[in-house]
CSV table of N, CA, C and O in Angstrom, one decimal:
chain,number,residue,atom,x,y,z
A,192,UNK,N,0.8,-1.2,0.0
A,192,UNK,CA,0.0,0.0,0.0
A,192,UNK,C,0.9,1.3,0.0
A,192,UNK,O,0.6,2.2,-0.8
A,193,UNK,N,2.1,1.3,1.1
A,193,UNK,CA,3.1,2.7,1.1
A,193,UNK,C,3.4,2.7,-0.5
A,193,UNK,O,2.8,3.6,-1.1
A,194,UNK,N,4.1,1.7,-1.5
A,194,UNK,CA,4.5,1.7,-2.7
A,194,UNK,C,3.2,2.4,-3.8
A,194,UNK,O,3.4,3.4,-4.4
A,195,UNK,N,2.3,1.7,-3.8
A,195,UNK,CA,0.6,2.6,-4.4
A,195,UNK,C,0.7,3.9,-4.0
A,195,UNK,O,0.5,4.9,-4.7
A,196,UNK,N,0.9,3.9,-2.6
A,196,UNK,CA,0.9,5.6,-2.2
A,196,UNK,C,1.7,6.4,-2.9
A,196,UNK,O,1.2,7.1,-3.7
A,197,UNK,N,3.5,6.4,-2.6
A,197,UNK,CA,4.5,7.0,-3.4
A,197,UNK,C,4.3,6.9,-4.7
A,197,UNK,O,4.0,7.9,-5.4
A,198,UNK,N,4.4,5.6,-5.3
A,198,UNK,CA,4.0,5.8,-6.7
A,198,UNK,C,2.6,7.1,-7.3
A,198,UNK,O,2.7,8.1,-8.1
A,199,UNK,N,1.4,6.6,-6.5
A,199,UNK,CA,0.9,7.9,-7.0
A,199,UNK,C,0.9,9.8,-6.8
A,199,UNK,O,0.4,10.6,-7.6
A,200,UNK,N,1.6,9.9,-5.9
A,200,UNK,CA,1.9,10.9,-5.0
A,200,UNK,C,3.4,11.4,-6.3
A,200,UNK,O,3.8,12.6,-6.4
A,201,UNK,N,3.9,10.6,-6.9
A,201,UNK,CA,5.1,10.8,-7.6
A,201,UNK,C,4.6,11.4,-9.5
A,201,UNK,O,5.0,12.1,-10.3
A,202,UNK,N,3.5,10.4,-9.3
A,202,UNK,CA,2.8,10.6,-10.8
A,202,UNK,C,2.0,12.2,-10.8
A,202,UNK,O,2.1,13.1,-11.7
A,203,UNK,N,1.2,12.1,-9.7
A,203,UNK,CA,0.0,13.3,-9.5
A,203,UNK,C,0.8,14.5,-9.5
A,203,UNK,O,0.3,15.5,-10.1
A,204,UNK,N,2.1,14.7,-8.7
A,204,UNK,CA,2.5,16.0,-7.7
A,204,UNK,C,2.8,16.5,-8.7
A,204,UNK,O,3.2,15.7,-9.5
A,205,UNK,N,2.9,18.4,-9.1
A,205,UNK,CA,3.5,18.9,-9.6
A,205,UNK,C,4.7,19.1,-9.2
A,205,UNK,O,5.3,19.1,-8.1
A,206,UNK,N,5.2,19.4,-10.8
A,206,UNK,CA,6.8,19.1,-10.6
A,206,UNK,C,7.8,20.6,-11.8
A,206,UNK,O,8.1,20.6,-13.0
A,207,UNK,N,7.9,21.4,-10.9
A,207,UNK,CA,8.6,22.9,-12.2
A,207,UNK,C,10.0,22.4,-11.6
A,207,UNK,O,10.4,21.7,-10.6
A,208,UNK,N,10.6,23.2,-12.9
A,208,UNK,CA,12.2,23.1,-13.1
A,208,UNK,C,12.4,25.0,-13.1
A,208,UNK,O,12.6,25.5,-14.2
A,209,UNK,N,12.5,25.7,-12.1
A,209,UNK,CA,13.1,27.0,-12.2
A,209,UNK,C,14.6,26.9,-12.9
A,209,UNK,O,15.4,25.9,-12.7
A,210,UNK,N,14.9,28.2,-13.7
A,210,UNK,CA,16.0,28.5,-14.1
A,210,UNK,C,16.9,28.9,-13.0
A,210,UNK,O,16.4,29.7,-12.3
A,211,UNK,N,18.4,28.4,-12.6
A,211,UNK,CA,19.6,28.5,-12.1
A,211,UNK,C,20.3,29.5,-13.1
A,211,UNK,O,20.0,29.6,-14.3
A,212,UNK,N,21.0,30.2,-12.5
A,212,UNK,CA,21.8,31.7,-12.8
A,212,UNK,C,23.2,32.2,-11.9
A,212,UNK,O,23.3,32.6,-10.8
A,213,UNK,N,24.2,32.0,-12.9
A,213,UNK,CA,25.6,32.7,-12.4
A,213,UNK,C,25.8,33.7,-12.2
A,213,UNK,O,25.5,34.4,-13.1
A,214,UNK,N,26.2,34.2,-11.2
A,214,UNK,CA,26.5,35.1,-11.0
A,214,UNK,C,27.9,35.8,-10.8
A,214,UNK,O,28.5,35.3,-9.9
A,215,UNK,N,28.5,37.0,-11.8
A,215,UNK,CA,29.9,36.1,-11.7
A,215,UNK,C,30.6,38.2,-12.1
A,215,UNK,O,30.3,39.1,-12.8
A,216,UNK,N,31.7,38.0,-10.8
A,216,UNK,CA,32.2,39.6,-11.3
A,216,UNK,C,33.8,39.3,-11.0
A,216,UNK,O,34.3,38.2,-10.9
A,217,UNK,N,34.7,40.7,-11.0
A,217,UNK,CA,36.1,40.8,-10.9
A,217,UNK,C,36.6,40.9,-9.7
A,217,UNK,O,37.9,40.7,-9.6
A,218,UNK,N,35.7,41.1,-8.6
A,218,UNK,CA,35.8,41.0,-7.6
A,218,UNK,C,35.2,40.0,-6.2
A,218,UNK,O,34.3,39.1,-6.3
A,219,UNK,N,35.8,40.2,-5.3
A,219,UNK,CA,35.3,38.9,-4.3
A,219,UNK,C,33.7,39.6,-3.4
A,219,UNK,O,33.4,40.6,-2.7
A,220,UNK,N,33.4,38.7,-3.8
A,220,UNK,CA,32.0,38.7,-2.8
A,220,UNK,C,31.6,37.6,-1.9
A,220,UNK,O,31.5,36.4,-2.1
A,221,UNK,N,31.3,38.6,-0.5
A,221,UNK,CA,31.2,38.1,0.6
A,221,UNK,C,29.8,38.4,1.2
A,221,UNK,O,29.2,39.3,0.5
A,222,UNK,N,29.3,38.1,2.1
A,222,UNK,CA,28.0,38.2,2.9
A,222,UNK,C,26.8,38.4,2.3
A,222,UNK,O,26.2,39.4,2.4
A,223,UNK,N,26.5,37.6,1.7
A,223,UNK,CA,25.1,36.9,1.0
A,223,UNK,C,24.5,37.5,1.9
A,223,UNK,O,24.7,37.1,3.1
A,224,UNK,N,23.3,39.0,1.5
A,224,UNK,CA,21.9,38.5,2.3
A,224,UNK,C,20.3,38.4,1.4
A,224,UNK,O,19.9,39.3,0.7
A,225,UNK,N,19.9,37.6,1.6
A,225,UNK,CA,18.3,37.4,1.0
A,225,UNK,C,17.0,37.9,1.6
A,225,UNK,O,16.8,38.0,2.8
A,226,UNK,N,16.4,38.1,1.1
A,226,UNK,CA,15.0,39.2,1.3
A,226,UNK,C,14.2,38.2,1.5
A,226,UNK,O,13.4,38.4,2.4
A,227,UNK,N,14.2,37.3,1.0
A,227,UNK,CA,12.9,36.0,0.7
A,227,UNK,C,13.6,35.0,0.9
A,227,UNK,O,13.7,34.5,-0.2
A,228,UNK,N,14.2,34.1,1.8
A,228,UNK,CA,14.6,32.6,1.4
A,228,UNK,C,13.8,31.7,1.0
A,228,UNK,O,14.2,30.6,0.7
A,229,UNK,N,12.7,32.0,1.0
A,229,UNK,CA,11.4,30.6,-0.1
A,229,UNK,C,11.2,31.0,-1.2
A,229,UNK,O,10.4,30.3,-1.9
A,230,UNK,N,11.7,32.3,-1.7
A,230,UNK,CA,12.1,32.1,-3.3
A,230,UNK,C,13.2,31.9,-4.0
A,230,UNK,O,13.1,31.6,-5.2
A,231,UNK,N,14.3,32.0,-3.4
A,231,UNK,CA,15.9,31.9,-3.9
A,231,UNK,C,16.4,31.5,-2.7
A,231,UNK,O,15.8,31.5,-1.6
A,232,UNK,N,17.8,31.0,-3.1
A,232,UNK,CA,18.7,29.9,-2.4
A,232,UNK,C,20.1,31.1,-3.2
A,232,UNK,O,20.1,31.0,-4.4
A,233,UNK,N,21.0,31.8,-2.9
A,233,UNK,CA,21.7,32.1,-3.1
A,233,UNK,C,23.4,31.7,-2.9
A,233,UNK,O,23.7,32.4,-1.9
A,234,UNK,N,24.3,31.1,-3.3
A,234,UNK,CA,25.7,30.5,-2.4
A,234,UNK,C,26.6,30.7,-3.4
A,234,UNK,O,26.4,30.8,-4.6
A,235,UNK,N,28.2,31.0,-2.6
A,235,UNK,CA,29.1,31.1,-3.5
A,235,UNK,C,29.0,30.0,-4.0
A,235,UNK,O,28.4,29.0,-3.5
A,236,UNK,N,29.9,30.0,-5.5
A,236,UNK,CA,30.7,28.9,-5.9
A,236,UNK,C,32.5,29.0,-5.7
A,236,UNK,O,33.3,29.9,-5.8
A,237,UNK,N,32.4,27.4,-5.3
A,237,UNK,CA,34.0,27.4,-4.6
A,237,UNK,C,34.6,26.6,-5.3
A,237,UNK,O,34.4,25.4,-5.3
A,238,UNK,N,35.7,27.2,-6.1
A,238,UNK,CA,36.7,27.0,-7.1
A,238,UNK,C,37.7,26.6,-6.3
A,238,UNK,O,37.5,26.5,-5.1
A,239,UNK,N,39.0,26.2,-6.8
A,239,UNK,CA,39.8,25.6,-7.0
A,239,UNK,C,41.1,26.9,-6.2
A,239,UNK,O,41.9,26.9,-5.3
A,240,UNK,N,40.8,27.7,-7.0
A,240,UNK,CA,41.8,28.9,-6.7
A,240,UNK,C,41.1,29.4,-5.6
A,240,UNK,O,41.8,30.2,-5.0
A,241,UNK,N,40.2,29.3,-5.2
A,241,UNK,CA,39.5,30.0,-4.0
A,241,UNK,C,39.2,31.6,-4.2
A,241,UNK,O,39.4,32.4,-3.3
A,242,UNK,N,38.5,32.1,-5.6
A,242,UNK,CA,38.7,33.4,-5.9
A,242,UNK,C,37.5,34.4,-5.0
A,242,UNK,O,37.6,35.5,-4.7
A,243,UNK,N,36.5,33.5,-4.8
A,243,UNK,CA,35.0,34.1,-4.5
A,243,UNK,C,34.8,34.9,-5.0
A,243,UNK,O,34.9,35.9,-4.4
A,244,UNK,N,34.7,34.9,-6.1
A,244,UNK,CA,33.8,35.7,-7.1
A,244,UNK,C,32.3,35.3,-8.3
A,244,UNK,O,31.8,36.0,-9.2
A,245,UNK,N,32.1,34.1,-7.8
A,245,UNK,CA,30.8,33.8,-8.5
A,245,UNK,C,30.2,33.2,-7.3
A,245,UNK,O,30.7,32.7,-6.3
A,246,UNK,N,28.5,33.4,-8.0
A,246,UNK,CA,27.4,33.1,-7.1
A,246,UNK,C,26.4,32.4,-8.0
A,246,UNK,O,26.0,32.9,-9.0
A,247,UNK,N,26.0,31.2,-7.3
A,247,UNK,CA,24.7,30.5,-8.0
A,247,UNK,C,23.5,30.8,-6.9
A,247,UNK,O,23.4,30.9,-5.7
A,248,UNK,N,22.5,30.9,-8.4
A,248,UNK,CA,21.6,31.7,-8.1
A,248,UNK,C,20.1,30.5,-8.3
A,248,UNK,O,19.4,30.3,-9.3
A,249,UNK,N,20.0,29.9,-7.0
A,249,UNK,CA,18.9,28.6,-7.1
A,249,UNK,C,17.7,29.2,-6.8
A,249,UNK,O,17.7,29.5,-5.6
A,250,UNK,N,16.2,29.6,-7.6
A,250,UNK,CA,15.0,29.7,-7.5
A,250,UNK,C,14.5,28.7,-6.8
A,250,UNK,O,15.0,27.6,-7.0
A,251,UNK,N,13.3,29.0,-5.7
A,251,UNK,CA,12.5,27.5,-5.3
A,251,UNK,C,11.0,27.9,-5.3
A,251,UNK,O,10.1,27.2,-4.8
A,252,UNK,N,10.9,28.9,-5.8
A,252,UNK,CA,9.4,29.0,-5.9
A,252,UNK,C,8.9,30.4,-7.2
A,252,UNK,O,9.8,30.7,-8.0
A,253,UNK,N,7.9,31.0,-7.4
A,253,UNK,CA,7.7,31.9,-8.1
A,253,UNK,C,7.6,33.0,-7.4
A,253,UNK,O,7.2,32.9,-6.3
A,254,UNK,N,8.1,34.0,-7.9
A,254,UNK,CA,7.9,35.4,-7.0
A,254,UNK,C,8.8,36.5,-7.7
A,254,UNK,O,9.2,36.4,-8.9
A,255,UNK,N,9.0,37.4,-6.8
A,255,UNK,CA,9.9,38.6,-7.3
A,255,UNK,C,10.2,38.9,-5.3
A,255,UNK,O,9.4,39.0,-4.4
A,256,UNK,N,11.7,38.9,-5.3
A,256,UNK,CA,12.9,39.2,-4.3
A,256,UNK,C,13.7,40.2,-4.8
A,256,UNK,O,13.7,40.8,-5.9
A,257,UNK,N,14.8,40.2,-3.6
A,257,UNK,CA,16.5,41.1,-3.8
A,257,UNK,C,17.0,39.9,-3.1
A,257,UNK,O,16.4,39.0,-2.4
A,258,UNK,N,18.5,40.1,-3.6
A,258,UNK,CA,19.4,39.5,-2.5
A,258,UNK,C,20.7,40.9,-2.8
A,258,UNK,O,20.8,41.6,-3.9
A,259,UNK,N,21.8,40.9,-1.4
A,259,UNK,CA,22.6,42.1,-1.9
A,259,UNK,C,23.9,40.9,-1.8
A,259,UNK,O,23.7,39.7,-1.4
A,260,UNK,N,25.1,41.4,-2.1
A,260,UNK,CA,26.6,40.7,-1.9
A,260,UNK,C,27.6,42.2,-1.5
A,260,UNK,O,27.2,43.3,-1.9
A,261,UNK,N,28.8,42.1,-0.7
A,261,UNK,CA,29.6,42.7,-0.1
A,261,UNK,C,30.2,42.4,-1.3
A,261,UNK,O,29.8,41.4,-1.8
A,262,UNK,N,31.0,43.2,-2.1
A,262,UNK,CA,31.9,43.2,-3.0
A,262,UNK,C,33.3,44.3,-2.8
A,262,UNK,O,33.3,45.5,-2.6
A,263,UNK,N,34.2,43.4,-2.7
A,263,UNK,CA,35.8,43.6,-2.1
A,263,UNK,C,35.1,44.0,-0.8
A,263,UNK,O,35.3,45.2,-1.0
A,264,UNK,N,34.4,44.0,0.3
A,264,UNK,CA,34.7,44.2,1.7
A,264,UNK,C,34.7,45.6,2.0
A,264,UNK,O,35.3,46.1,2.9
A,265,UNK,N,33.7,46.6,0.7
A,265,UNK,CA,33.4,47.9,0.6
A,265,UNK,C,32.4,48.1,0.4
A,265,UNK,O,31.7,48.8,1.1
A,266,UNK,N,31.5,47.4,-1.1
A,266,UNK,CA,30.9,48.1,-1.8
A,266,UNK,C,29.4,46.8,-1.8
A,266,UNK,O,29.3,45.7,-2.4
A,267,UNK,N,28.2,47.7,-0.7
A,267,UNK,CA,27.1,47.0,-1.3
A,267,UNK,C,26.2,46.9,-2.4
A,267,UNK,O,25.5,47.8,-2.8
A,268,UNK,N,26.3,45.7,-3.0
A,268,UNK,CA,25.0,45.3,-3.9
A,268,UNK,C,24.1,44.4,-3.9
A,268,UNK,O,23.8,43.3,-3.3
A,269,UNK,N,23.3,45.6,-5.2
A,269,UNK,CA,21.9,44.7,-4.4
A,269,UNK,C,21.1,43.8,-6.0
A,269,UNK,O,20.9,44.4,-7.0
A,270,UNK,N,21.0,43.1,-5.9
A,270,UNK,CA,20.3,42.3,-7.1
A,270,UNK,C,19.0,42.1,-7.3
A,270,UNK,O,18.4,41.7,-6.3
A,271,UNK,N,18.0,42.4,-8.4
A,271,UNK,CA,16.2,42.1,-8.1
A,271,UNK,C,16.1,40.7,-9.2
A,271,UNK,O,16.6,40.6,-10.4
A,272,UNK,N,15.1,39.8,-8.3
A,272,UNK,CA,15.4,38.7,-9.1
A,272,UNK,C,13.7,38.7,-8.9
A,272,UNK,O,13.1,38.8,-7.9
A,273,UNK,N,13.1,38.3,-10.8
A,273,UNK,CA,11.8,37.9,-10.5
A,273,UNK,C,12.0,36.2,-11.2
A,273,UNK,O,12.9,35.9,-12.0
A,274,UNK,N,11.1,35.4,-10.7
A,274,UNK,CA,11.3,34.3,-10.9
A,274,UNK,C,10.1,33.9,-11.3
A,274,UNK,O,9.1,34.1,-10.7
A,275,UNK,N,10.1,33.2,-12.6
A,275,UNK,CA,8.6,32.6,-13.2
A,275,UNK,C,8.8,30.9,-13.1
A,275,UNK,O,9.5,30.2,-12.4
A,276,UNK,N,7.9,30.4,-14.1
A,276,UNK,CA,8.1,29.0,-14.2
A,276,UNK,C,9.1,28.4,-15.0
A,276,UNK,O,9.4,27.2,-15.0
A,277,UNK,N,9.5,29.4,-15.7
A,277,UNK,CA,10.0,29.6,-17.3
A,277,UNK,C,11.6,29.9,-16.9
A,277,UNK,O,12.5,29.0,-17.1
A,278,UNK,N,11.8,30.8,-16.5
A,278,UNK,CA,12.8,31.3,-16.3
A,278,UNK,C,12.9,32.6,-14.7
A,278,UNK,O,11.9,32.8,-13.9
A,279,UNK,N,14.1,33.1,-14.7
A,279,UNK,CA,14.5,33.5,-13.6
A,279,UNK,C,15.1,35.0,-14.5
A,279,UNK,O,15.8,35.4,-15.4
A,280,UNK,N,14.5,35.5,-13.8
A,280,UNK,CA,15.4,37.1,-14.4
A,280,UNK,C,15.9,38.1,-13.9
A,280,UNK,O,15.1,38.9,-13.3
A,281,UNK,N,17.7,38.4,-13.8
A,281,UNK,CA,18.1,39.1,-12.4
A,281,UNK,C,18.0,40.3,-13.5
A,281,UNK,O,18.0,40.3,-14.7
A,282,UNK,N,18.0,41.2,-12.7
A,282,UNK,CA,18.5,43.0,-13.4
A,282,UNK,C,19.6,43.2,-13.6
A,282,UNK,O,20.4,43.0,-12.7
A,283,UNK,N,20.1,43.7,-14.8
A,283,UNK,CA,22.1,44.0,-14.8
A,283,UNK,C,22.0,44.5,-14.2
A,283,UNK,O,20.9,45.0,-13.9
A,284,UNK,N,23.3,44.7,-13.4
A,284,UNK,CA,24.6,45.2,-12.8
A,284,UNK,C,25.3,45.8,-13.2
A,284,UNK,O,25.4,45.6,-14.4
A,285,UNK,N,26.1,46.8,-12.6
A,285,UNK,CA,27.0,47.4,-13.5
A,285,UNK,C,27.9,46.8,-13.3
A,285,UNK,O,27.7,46.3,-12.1
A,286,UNK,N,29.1,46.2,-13.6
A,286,UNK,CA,30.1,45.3,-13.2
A,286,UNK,C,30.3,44.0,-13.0
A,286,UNK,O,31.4,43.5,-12.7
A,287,UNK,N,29.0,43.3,-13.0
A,287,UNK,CA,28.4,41.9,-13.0
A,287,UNK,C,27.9,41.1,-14.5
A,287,UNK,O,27.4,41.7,-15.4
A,288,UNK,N,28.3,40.0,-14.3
A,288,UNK,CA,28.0,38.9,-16.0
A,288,UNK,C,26.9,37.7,-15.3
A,288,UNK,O,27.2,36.7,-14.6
A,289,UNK,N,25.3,38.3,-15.6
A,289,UNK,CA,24.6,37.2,-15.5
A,289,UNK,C,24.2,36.2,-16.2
A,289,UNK,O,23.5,36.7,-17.0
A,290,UNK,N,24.3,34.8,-16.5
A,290,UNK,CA,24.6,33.3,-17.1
A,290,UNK,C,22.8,33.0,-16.8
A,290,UNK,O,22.5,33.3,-15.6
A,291,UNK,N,22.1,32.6,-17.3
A,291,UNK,CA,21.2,31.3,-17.2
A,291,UNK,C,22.1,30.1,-17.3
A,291,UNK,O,23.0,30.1,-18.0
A,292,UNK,N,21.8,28.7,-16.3
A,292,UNK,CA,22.7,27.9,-16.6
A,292,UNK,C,22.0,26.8,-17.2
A,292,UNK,O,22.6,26.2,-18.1
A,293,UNK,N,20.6,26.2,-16.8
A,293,UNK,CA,19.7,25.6,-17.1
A,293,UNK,C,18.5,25.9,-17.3
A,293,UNK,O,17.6,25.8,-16.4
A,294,UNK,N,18.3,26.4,-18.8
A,294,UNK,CA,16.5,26.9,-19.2
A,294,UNK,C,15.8,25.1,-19.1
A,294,UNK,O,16.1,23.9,-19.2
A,295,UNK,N,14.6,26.1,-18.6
A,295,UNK,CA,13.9,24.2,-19.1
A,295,UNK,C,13.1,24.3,-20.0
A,295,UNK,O,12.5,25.3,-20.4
A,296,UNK,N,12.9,22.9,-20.7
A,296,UNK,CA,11.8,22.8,-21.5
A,296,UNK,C,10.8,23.5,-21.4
A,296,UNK,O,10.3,23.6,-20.2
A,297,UNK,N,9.9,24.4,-22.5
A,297,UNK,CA,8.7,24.6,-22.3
A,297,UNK,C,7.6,23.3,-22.6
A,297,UNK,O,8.3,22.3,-22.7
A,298,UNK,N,6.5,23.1,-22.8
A,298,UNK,CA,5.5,22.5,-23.4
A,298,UNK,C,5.6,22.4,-24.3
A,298,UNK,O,5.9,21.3,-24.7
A,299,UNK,N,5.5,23.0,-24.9
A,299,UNK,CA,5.2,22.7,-26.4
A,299,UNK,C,6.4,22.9,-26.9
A,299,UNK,O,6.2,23.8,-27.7
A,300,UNK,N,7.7,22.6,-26.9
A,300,UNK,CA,8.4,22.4,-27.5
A,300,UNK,C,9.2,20.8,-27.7
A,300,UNK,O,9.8,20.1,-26.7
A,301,UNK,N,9.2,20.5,-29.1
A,301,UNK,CA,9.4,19.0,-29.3
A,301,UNK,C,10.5,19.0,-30.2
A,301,UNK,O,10.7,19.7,-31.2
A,302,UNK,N,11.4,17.8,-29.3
A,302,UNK,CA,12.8,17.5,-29.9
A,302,UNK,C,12.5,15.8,-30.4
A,302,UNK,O,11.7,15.1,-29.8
A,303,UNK,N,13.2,15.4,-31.5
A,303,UNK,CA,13.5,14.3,-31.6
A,303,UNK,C,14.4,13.3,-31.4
A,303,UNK,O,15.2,13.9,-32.2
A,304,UNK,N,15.2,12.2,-31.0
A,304,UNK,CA,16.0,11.6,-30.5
A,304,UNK,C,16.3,10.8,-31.7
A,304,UNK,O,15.5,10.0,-32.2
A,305,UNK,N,18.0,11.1,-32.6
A,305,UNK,CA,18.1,9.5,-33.0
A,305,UNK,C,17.9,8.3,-32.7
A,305,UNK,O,18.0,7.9,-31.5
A,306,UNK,N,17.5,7.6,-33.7
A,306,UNK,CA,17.4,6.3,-33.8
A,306,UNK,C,18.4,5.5,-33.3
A,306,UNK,O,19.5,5.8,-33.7
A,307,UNK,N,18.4,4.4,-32.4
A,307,UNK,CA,19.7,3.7,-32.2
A,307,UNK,C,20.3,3.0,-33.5
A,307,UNK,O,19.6,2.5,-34.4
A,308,UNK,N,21.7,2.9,-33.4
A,308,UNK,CA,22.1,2.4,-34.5
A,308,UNK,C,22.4,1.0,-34.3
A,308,UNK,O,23.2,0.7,-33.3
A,309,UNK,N,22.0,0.2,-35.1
A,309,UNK,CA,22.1,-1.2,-35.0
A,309,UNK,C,22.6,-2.0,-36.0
A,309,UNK,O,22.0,-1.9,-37.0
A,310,UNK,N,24.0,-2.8,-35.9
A,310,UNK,CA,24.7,-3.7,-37.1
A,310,UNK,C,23.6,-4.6,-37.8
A,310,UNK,O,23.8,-5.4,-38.7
C-alpha cells in the first residue's frame, strides 16, 4: 500500500524546473543576504583557486525578491530577481555577468531523438 501511495503521489504532484543563474564579477563577494529565502537559495561557488567571485543563483518557488553581496569588503549590492516558471530574471549590474545555466523545457516544444544504431 506505502508503494501505491508514493508511486501515486510521484505521478500526480506537480513538478517545475526553475532556471539556475551565475552570477559572476572581478571582484570577491562576501556576505550573502536574502530578502525571501522561499524564493531563492543564493551560495558562492567554490573553485579551486578560492577566488569568491561567482554566485549560483537557485529559484525555489515563483515570486519577485533582492538579495545584496559585499563586493571587495566595501561596496554594497543589491540584485532584483523575478522568478517565473520559465525562467529567472536578475536586473544587470554594473560590473556583474549574469549566465542562465539551465533553461527548461517549455511544453510545447518537441525535440527528436536518434534512432539507435544497430549492425
Amino acid at each position: 500500500m506505502k508503494k501505491l501511495l508514493i508511486i501515486c503521489s510521484m505521478l500526480f504532484s506537480p513538478v517545475f524546473a526553475y532556471q539556475d543563474c551565475i552570477v559572476t564579477t572581478d571582484g570577491k563577494l562576501t556576505d550573502i543576504s536574502i530578502e525571501n529565502n522561499k524564493l531563492v537559495d543564493v551560495y558562492p561557488l567554490v573553485t579551486v583557486m578560492n577566488e569568491k567571485n561567482t554566485l549560483i543563483v537557485h529559484p525555489l518557488s515563483e515570486g519577485s525578491t533582492r538579495f545584496c553581496v559585499l563586493k571587495n569588503n566595501k561596496n554594497i549590492v543589491m540584485f532584483n530577481i523575478k522568478i517565473t516558471k520559465n525562467e529567472t530574471i536578475i536586473d544587470e549590474v554594473e560590473g556583474f555577468v549574469i549566465l542562465p545555466i539551465d533553461k527548461p523545457f517549455k511544453d510545447d516544444e518537441r525535440f527528436e531523438l536518434d534512432k539507435p544504431w544497430m549492425n
